[in-house]
Tab-separated table of C-alpha atoms and ligand atoms in Angstrom:
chain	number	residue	atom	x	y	z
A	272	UNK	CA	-21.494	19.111	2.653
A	273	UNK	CA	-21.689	17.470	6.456
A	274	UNK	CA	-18.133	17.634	8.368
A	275	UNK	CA	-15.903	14.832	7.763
A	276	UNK	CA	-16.817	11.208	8.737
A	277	UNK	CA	-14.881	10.660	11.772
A	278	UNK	CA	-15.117	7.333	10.590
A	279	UNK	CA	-12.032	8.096	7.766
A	280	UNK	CA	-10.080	9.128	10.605
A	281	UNK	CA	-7.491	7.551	12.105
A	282	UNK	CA	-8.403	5.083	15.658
A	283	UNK	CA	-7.065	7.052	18.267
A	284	UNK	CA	-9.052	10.688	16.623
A	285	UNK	CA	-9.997	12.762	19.274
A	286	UNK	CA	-12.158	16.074	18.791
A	287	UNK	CA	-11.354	18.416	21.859
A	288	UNK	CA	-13.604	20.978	23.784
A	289	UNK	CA	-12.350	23.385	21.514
A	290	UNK	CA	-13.525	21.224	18.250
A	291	UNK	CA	-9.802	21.010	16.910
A	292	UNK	CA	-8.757	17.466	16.292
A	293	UNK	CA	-5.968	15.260	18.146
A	294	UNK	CA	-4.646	12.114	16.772
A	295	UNK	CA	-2.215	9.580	19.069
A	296	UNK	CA	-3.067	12.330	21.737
A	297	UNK	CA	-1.224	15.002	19.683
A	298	UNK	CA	-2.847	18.519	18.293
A	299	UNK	CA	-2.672	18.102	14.378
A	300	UNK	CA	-1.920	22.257	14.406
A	301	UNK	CA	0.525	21.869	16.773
A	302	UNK	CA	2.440	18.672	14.965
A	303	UNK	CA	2.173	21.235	11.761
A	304	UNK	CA	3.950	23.580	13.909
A	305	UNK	CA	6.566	21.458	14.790
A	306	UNK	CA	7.379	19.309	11.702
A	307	UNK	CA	5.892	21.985	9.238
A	308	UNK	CA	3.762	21.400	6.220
A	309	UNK	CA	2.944	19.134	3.693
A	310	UNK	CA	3.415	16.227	6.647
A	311	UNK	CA	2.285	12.350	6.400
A	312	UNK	CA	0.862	11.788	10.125
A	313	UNK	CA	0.548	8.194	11.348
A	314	UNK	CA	-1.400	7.247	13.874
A	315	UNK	CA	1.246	4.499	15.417
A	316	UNK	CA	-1.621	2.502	17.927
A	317	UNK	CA	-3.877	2.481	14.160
A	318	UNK	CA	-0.892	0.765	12.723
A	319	UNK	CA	-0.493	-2.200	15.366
A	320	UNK	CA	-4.457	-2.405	15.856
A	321	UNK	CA	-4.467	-3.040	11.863
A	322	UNK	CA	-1.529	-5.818	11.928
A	323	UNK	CA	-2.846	-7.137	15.071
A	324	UNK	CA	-6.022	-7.697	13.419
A	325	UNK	CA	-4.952	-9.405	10.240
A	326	UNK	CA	-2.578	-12.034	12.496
A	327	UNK	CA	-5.305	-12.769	14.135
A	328	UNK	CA	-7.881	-13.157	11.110
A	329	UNK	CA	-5.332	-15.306	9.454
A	330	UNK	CA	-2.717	-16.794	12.351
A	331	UNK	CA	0.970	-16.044	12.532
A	332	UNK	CA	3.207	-16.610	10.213
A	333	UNK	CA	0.013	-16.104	7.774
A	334	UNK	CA	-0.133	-12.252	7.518
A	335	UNK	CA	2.327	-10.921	5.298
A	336	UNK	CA	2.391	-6.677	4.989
A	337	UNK	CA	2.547	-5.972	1.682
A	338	UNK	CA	5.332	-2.856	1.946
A	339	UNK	CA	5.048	-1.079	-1.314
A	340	UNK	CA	1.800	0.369	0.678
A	341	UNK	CA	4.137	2.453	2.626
A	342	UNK	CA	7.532	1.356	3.704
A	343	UNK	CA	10.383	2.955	6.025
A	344	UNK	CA	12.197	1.258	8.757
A	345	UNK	CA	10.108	2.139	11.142
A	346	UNK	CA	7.243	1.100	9.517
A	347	UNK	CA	8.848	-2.387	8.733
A	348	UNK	CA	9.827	-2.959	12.528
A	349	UNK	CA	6.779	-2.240	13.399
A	350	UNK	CA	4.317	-4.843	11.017
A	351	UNK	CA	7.818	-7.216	12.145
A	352	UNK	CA	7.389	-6.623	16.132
A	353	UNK	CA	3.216	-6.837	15.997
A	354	UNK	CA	3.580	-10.235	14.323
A	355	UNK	CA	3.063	-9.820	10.220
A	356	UNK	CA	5.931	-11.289	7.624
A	357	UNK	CA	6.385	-8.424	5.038
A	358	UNK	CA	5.967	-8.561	0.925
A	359	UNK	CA	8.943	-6.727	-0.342
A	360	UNK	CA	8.550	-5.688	-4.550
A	361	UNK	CA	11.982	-4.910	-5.536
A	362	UNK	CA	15.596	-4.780	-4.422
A	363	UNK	CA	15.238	-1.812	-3.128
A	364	UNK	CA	11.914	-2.509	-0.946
A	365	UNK	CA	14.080	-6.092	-0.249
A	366	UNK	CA	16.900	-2.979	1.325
A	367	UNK	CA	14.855	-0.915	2.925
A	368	UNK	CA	13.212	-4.174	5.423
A	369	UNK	CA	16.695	-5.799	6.011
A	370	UNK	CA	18.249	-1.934	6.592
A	371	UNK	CA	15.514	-1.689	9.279
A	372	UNK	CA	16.554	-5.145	10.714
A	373	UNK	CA	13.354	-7.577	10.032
A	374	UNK	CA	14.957	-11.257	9.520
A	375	UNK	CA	15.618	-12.247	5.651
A	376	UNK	CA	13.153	-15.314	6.861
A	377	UNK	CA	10.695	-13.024	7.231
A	378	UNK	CA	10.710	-11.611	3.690
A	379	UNK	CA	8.991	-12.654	0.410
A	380	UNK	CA	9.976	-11.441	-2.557
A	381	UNK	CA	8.153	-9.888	-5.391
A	382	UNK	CA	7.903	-8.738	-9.088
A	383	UNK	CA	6.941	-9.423	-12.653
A	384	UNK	CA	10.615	-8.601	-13.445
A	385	UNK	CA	13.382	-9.692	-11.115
A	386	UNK	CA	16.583	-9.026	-12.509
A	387	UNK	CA	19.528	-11.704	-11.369
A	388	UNK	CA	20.608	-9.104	-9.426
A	389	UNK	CA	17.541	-8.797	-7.315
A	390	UNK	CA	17.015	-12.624	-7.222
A	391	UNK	CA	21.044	-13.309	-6.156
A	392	UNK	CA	20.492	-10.620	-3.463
A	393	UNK	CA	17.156	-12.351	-1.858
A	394	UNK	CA	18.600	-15.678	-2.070
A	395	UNK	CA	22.131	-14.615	-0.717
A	396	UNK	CA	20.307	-12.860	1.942
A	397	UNK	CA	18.198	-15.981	2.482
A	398	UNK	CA	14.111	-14.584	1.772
A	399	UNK	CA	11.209	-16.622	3.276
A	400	UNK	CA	10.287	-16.910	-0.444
A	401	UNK	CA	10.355	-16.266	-4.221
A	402	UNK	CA	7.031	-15.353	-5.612
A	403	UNK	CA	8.125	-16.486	-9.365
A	404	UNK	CA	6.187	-14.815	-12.142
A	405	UNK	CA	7.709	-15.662	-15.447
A	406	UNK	CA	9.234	-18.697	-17.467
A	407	UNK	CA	12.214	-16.354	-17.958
A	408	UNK	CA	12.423	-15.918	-14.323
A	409	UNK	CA	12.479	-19.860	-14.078
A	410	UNK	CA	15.837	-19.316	-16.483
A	411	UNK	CA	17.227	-16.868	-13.947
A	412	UNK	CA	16.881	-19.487	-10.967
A	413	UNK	CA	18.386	-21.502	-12.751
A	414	UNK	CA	21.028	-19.628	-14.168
A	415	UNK	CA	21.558	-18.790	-10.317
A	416	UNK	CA	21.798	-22.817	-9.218
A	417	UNK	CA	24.109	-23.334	-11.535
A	418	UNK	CA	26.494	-20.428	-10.100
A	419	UNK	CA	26.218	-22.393	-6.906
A	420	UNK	CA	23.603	-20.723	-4.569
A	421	UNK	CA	21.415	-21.898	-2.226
A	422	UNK	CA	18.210	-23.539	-3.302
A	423	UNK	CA	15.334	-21.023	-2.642
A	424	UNK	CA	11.790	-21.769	-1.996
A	425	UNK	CA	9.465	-21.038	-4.073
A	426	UNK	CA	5.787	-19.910	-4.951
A	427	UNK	CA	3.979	-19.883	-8.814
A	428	UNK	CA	2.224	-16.471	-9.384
A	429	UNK	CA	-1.361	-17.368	-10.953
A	430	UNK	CA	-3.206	-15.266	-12.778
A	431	UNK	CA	-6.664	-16.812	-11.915
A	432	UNK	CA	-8.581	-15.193	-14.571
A	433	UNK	CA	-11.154	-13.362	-11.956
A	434	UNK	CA	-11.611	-9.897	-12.868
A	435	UNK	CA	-11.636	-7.945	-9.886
A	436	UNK	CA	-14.220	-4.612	-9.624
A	437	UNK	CA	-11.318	-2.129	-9.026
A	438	UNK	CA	-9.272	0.619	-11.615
A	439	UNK	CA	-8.075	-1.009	-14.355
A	440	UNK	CA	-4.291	0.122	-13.491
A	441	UNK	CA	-4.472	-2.008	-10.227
A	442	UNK	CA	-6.851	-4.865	-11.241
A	443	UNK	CA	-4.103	-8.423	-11.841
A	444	UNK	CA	-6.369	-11.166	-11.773
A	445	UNK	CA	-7.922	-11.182	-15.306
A	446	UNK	CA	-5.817	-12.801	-18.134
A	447	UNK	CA	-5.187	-9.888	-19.899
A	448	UNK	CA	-2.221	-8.855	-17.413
A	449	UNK	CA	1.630	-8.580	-17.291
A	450	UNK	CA	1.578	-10.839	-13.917
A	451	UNK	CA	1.382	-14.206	-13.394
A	452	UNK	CA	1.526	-17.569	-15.088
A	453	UNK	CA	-2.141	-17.685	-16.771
A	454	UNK	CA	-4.493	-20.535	-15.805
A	455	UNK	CA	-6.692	-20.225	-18.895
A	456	UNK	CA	-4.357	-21.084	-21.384
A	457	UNK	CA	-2.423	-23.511	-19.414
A	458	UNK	CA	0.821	-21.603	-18.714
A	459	UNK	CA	0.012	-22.108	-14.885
A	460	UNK	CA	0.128	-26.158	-14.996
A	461	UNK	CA	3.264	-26.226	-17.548
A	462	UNK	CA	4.867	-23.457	-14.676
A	463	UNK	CA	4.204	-25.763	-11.689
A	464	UNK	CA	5.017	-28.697	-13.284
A	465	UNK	CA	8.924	-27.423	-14.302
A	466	UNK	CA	9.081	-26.004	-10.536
A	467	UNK	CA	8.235	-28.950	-9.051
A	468	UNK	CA	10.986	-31.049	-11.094
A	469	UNK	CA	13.031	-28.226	-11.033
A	470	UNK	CA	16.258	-28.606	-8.762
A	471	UNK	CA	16.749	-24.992	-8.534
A	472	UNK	CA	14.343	-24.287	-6.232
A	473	UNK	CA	12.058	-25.406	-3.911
A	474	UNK	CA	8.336	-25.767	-4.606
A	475	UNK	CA	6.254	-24.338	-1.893
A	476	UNK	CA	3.026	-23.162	-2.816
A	477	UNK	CA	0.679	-21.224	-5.356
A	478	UNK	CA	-0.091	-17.412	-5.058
A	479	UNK	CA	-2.446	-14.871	-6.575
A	480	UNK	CA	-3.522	-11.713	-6.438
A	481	UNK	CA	-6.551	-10.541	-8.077
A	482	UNK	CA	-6.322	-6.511	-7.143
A	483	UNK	CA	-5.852	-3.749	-5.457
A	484	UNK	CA	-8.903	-1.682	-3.482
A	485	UNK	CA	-11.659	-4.445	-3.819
A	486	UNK	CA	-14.109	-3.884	-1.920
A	487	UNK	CA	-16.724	-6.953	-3.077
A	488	UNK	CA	-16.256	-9.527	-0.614
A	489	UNK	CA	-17.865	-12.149	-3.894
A	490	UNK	CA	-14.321	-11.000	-5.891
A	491	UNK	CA	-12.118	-12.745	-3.553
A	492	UNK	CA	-14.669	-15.700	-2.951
A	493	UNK	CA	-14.404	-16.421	-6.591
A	494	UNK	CA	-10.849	-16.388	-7.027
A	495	UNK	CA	-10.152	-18.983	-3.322
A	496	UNK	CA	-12.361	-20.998	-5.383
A	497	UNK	CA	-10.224	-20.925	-8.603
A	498	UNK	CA	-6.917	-21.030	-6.507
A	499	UNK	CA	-8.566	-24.058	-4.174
A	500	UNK	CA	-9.315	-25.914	-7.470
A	501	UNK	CA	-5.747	-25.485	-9.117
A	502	UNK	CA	-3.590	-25.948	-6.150
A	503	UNK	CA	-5.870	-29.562	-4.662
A	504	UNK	CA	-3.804	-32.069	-7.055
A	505	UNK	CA	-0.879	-29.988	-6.008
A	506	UNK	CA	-0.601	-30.832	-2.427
A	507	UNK	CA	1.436	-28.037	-1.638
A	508	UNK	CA	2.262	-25.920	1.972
A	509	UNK	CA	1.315	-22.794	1.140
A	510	UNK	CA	-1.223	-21.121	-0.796
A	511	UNK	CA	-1.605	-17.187	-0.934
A	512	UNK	CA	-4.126	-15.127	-1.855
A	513	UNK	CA	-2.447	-11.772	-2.043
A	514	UNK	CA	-4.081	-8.943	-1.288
A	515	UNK	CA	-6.288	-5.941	-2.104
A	516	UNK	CA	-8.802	-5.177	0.485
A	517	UNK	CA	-10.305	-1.542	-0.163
A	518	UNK	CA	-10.696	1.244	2.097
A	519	UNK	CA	-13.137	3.672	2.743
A	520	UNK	CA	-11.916	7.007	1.050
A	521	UNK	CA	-14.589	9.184	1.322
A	522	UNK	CA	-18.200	9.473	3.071
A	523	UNK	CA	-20.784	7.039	2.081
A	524	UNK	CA	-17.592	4.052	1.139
A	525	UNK	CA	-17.757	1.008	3.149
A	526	UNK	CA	-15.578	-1.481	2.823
A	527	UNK	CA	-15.225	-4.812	4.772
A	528	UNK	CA	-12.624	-5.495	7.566
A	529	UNK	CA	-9.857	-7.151	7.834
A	530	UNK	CA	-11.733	-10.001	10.144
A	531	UNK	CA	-14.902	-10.123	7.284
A	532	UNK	CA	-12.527	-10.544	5.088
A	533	UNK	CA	-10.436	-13.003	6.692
A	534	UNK	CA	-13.866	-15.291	7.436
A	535	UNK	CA	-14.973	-15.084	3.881
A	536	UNK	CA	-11.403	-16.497	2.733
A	537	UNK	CA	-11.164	-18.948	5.174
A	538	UNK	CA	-14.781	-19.969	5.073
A	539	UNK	CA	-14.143	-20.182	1.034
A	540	UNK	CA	-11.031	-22.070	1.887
A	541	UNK	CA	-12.236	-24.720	4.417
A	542	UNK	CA	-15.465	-25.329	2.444
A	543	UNK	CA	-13.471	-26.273	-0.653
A	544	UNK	CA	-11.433	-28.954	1.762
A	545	UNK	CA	-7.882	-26.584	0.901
A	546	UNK	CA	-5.114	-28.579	3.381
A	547	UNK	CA	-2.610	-25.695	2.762
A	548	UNK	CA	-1.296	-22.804	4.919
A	549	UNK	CA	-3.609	-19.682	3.767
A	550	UNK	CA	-2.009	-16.495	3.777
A	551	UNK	CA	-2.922	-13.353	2.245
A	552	UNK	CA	-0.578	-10.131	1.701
A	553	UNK	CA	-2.575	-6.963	2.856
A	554	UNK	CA	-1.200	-3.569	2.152
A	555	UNK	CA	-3.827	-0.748	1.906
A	556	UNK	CA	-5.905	-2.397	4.633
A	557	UNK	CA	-3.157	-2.262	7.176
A	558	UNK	CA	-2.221	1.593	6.645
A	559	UNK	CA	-4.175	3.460	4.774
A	560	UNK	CA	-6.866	4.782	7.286
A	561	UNK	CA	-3.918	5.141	10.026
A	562	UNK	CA	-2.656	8.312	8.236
A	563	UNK	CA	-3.679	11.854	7.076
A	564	UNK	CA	-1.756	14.410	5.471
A	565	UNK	CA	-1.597	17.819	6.691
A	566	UNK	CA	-1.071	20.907	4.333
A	567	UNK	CA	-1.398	24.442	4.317
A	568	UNK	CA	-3.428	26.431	2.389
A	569	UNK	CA	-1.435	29.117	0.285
A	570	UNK	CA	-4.026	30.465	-2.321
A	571	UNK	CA	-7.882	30.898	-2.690
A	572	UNK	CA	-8.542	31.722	-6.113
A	573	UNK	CA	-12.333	32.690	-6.721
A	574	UNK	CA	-13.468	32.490	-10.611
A	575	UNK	CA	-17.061	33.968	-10.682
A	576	UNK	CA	-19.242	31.905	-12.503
A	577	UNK	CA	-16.541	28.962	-12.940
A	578	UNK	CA	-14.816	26.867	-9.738
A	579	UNK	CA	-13.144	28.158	-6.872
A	580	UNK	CA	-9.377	27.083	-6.300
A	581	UNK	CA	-7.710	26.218	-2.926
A	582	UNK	CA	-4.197	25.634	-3.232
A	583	UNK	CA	-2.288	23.899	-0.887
A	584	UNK	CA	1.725	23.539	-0.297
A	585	UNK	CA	1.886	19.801	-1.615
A	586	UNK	CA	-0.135	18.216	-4.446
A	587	UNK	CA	0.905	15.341	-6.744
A	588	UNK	CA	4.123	14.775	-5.665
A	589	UNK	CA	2.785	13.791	-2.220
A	590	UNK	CA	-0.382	12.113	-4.090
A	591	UNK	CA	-0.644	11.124	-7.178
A	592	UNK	CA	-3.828	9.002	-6.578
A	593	UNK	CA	-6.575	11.043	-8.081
A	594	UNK	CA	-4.314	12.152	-11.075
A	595	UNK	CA	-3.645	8.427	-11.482
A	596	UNK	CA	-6.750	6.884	-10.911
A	597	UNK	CA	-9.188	9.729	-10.486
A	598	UNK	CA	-9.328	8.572	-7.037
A	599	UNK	CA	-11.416	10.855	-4.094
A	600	UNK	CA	-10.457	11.927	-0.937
A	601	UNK	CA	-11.977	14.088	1.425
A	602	UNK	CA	-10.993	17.565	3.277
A	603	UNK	CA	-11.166	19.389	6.180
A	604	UNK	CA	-9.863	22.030	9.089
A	605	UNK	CA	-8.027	20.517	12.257
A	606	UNK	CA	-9.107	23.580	13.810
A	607	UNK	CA	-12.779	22.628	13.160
A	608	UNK	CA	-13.048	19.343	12.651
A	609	UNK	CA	-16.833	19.011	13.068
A	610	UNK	CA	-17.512	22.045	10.647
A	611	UNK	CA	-19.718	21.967	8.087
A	612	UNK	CA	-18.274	22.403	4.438
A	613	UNK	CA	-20.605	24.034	2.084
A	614	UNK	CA	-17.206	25.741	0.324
A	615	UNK	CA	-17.274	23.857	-2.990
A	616	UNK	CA	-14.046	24.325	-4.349
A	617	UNK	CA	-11.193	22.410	-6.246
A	618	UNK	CA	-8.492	21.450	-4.010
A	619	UNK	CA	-5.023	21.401	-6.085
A	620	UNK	CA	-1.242	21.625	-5.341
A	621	UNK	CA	1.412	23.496	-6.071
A	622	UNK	CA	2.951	21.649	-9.269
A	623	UNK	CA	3.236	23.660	-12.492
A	624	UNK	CA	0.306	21.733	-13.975
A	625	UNK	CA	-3.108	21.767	-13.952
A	626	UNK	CA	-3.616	17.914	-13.626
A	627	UNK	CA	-2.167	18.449	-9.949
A	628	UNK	CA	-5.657	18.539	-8.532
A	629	UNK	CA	-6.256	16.404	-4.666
A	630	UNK	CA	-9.573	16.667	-4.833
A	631	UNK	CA	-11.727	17.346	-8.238
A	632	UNK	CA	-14.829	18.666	-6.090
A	633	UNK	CA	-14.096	19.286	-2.093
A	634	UNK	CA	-15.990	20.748	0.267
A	635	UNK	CA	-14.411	22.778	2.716
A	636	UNK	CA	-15.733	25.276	5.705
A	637	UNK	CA	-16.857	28.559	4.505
A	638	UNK	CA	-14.529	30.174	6.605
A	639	UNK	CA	-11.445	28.241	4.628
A	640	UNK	CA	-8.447	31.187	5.042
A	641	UNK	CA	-5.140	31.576	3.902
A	642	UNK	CA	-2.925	29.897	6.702
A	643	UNK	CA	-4.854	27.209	7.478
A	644	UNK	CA	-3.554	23.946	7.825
A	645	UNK	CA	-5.633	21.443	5.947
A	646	UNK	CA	-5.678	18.205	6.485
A	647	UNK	CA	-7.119	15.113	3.558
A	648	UNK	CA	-7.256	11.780	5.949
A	649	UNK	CA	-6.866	8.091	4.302
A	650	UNK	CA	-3.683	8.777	2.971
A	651	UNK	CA	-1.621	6.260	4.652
A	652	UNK	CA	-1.525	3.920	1.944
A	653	UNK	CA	0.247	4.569	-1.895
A	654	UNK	CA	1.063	8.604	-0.942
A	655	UNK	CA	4.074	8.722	0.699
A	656	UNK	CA	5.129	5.352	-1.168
A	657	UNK	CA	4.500	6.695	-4.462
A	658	UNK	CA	5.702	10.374	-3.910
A	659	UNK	CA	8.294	11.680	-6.497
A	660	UNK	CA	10.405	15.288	-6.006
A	661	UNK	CA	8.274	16.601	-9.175
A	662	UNK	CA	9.354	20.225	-9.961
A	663	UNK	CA	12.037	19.300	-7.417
A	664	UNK	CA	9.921	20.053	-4.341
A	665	UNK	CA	11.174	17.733	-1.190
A	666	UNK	CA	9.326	15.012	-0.001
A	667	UNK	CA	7.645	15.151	3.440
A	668	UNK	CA	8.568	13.984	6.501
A	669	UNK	CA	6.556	11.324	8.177
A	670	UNK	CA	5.208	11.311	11.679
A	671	UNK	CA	4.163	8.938	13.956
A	672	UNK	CA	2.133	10.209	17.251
A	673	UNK	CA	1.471	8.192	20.146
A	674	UNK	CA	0.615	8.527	23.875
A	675	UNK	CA	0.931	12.592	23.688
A	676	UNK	CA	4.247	12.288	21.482
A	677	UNK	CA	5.124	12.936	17.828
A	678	UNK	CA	8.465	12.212	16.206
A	679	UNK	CA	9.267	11.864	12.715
A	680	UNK	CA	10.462	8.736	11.534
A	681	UNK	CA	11.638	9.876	8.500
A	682	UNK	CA	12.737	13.869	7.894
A	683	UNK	CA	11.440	16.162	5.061
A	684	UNK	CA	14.051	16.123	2.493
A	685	UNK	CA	16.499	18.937	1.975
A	686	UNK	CA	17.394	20.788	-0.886
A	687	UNK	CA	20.486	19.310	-0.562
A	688	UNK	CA	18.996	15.734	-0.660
A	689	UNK	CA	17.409	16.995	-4.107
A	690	UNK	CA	20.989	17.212	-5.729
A	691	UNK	CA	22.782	14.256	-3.803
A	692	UNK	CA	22.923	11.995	-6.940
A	693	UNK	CA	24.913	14.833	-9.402
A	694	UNK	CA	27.779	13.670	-10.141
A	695	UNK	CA	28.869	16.746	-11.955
B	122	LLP	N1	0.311	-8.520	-3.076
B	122	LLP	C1	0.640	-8.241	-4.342
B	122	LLP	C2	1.264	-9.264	-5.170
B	122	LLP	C3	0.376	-6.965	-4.875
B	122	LLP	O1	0.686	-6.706	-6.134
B	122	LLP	C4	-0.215	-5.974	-4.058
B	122	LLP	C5	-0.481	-4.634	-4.571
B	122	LLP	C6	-0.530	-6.305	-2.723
B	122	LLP	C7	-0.247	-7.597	-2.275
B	122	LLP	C8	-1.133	-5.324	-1.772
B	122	LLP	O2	-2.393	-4.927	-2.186
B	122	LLP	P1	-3.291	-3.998	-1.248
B	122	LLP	O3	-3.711	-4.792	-0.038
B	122	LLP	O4	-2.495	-2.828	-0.860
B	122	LLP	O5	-4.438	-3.651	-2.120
B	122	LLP	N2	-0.751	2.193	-6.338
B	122	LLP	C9	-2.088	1.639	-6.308
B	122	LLP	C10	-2.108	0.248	-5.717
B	122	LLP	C11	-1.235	-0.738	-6.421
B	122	LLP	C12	-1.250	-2.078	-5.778
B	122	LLP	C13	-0.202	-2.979	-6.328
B	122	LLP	N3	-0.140	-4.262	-5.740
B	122	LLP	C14	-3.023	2.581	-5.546
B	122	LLP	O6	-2.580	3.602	-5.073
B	122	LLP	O7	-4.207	2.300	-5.436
């Protein structure tokens, strides 16, 4: 197998004289050193290049980071300062963004299930907006008016009925979903037409979101199209098109930018005469490429005849994205970044199971030892967000480097943080 793409890696890569790589002007083996191993490392000028790019693709106020890609404060501040509103999914992502100090007004809310809870906290706190996804959610807002609240504003979910080319866990757009007010059957039209009468709320717009890691530019053609259609008659402010871009994971993937995606939207938009506010909710897109995880390499088990097996000191826990959607990554030595890898061998974790597998087929340098630190780039997006303390094993710290310096914005969990919550 050739070396890695450099392309995966993160903007500001950097292969020195000595062929080791530097990211944000930092030796990876030296930020191993220093922070230890597994690691999330963020490339922070990646980050604000990414937002930068989608405000201005879309305009400001029009680029909304969608945080359940990878959220901590310091992530939040940062989408905040560089111009994007953020998509929070929950109470707890709602927390996290007004924790880090981003402006309620700059929030929308998420979810196929709100409790009250979560909807009395976003409107208390005073959110941008309500994305509502349910007639029983309509109940709740108005459950909430009645206890004397503000009015919030408001946006209909849609499910559009496009059927995104994506995994079937993150593809939302087809009717067959748990999202959304359906537009097939009619659910859509009897949703805007109580919101708009409503006096719970405030009407704003119409939202979809056809899926996650799409990487036909045609998908999200067809569903501005749909969405245009619906929302005309409407006359509303807004109209949002979620999200879903895809990334490149893995040599040979090639997936549109943020600005080719922005002109096919808007193109799709302004040719179908929409007089609404177009806004879209990238998450994947923004971060994903901007990080790589560092590991190090523990075991080399050779099977004659069979597989070989590289083990590394993280594995599911810090990315459960090929388990989950047999997605592919690549691999390769900081040290050596431009090394050829004609190692084939299956690159798995520590966990006590053998689903924990990273990568089903890698190829890695020959010279692969014991030792190493490893690093698997493009794993910015869903890794650190979706990480769980499986077998009890801490989560990573993440680090951003910039200009020369690396600092972790959020620590590697103790032991002690593993038995916080006992209560007994
Ligand atoms: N807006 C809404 C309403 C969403 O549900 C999502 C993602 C986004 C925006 C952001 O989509 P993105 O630009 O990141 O594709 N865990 C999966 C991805 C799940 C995506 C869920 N919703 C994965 O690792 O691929």
């Amino acid at each position: 197998m050739k070396p890695v793409p450099l392309s995966l890696l993160p903007d500001t890569a950097e292969v020195r004289g000595d062929g080791s790589l530097a990211i944000g002007g930092c030796d990876l083996l030296e930020v191993a050193a220093q922070f230890g191993t597994p690691a999330f490392v963020y490339d922070e000028a990646h980050l604000r290049a990414r937002c930068r790019e989608a405000v201005a693709a879309f305009g400001p106020g029009r680029a909304v980071y969608a945080t359940k890609a990878f959220l901590c404060g310091a992530m939040a501040r940062l989408a905040y300062d560089e111009g994007m509103l953020l998509d929070v999914a929950s109470g707890g992502e709602l927390y996290v963004a007004l924790h880090a100090g981003v402006p309620a007004d700059a929030l929308t809310l998420h979810g196929n299930n709100k409790s009250i809870a979560e909807l009395r906290m976003a409107i208390e706190a005073g959110v941008r907006h309500i994305v509502v996804d349910s007639f029983d959610e309509l109940d709740r807002l108005d459950t909430l008016h009645a206890e004397g609240l503000p009015v919030p504003k408001v946006i209909a979910r849609i499910t559009p009925g496009v059927h995104a080319h994506t995994h079937e866990f993150i593809a939302t757009g087809q009717d067959d979903s748990k999202f959304g007010f359906n537009l097939g059957n009619g659910d859509a039209q009897l949703a805007v037409d109580r919101m708009r009468r409503s006096p719970s709320m405030q009407m704003e717009g119409v939202h979809c979101h056809i899926g996650s890691n799409v990487f036909e530019a045609s998908s999200f053609g067809k569903a501005a199209e749909v969405m245009a259609k619906f929302a005309a008659p409407l006359d509303l402010p807004e109209l949002v098109l979620g999200g879903g871009l895809g990334v490149a994971y893995v040599a040979g993937e090639e997936a549109p930018t943020i600005t080719q995606w922005g002109n096919v939207l808007l193109d799709a938009c302004q040719a179908l005469g929409v007089r609404s506010a177009v806004s879209v909710e990238p998450g994947r897109s923004i971060v994903a490429q901007a990080a790589v995880t560092l590991y190090t390499v523990g075991t080399i088990k050779h099977i004659p005849g069979v597989r070989t097996y590289v083990s590394v000191d993280g594995g599911m826990s810090d990315n459960p994205r090929p388990v989950l959607y047999g997605s592919g990554y690549e691999a390769f030595l900081p040290r050596a970044v431009g090394a050829e890898r004609p190692l084939s061998a299956r690159l798995v974790g520590k966990h006590c199971e053998s689903g924990d597998v990273l990568i089903f087929e890698a190829g890695l340098p020959a010279d692969v030892a014991v030792g190493d630190v490893l690093a698997t780039p493009v794993t910015g997006a869903y890794g650190h967000s979706m990480a769980s303390n499986y077998n009890k094993l801490t989560r990573p710290p993440v680090v951003f480097v910039n200009d020369g310096v690396a600092r972790a914005v959020v620590r590697r969990e103790t032991y002690e943080d593993l038995v916080r919550c006992e209560t007994v």
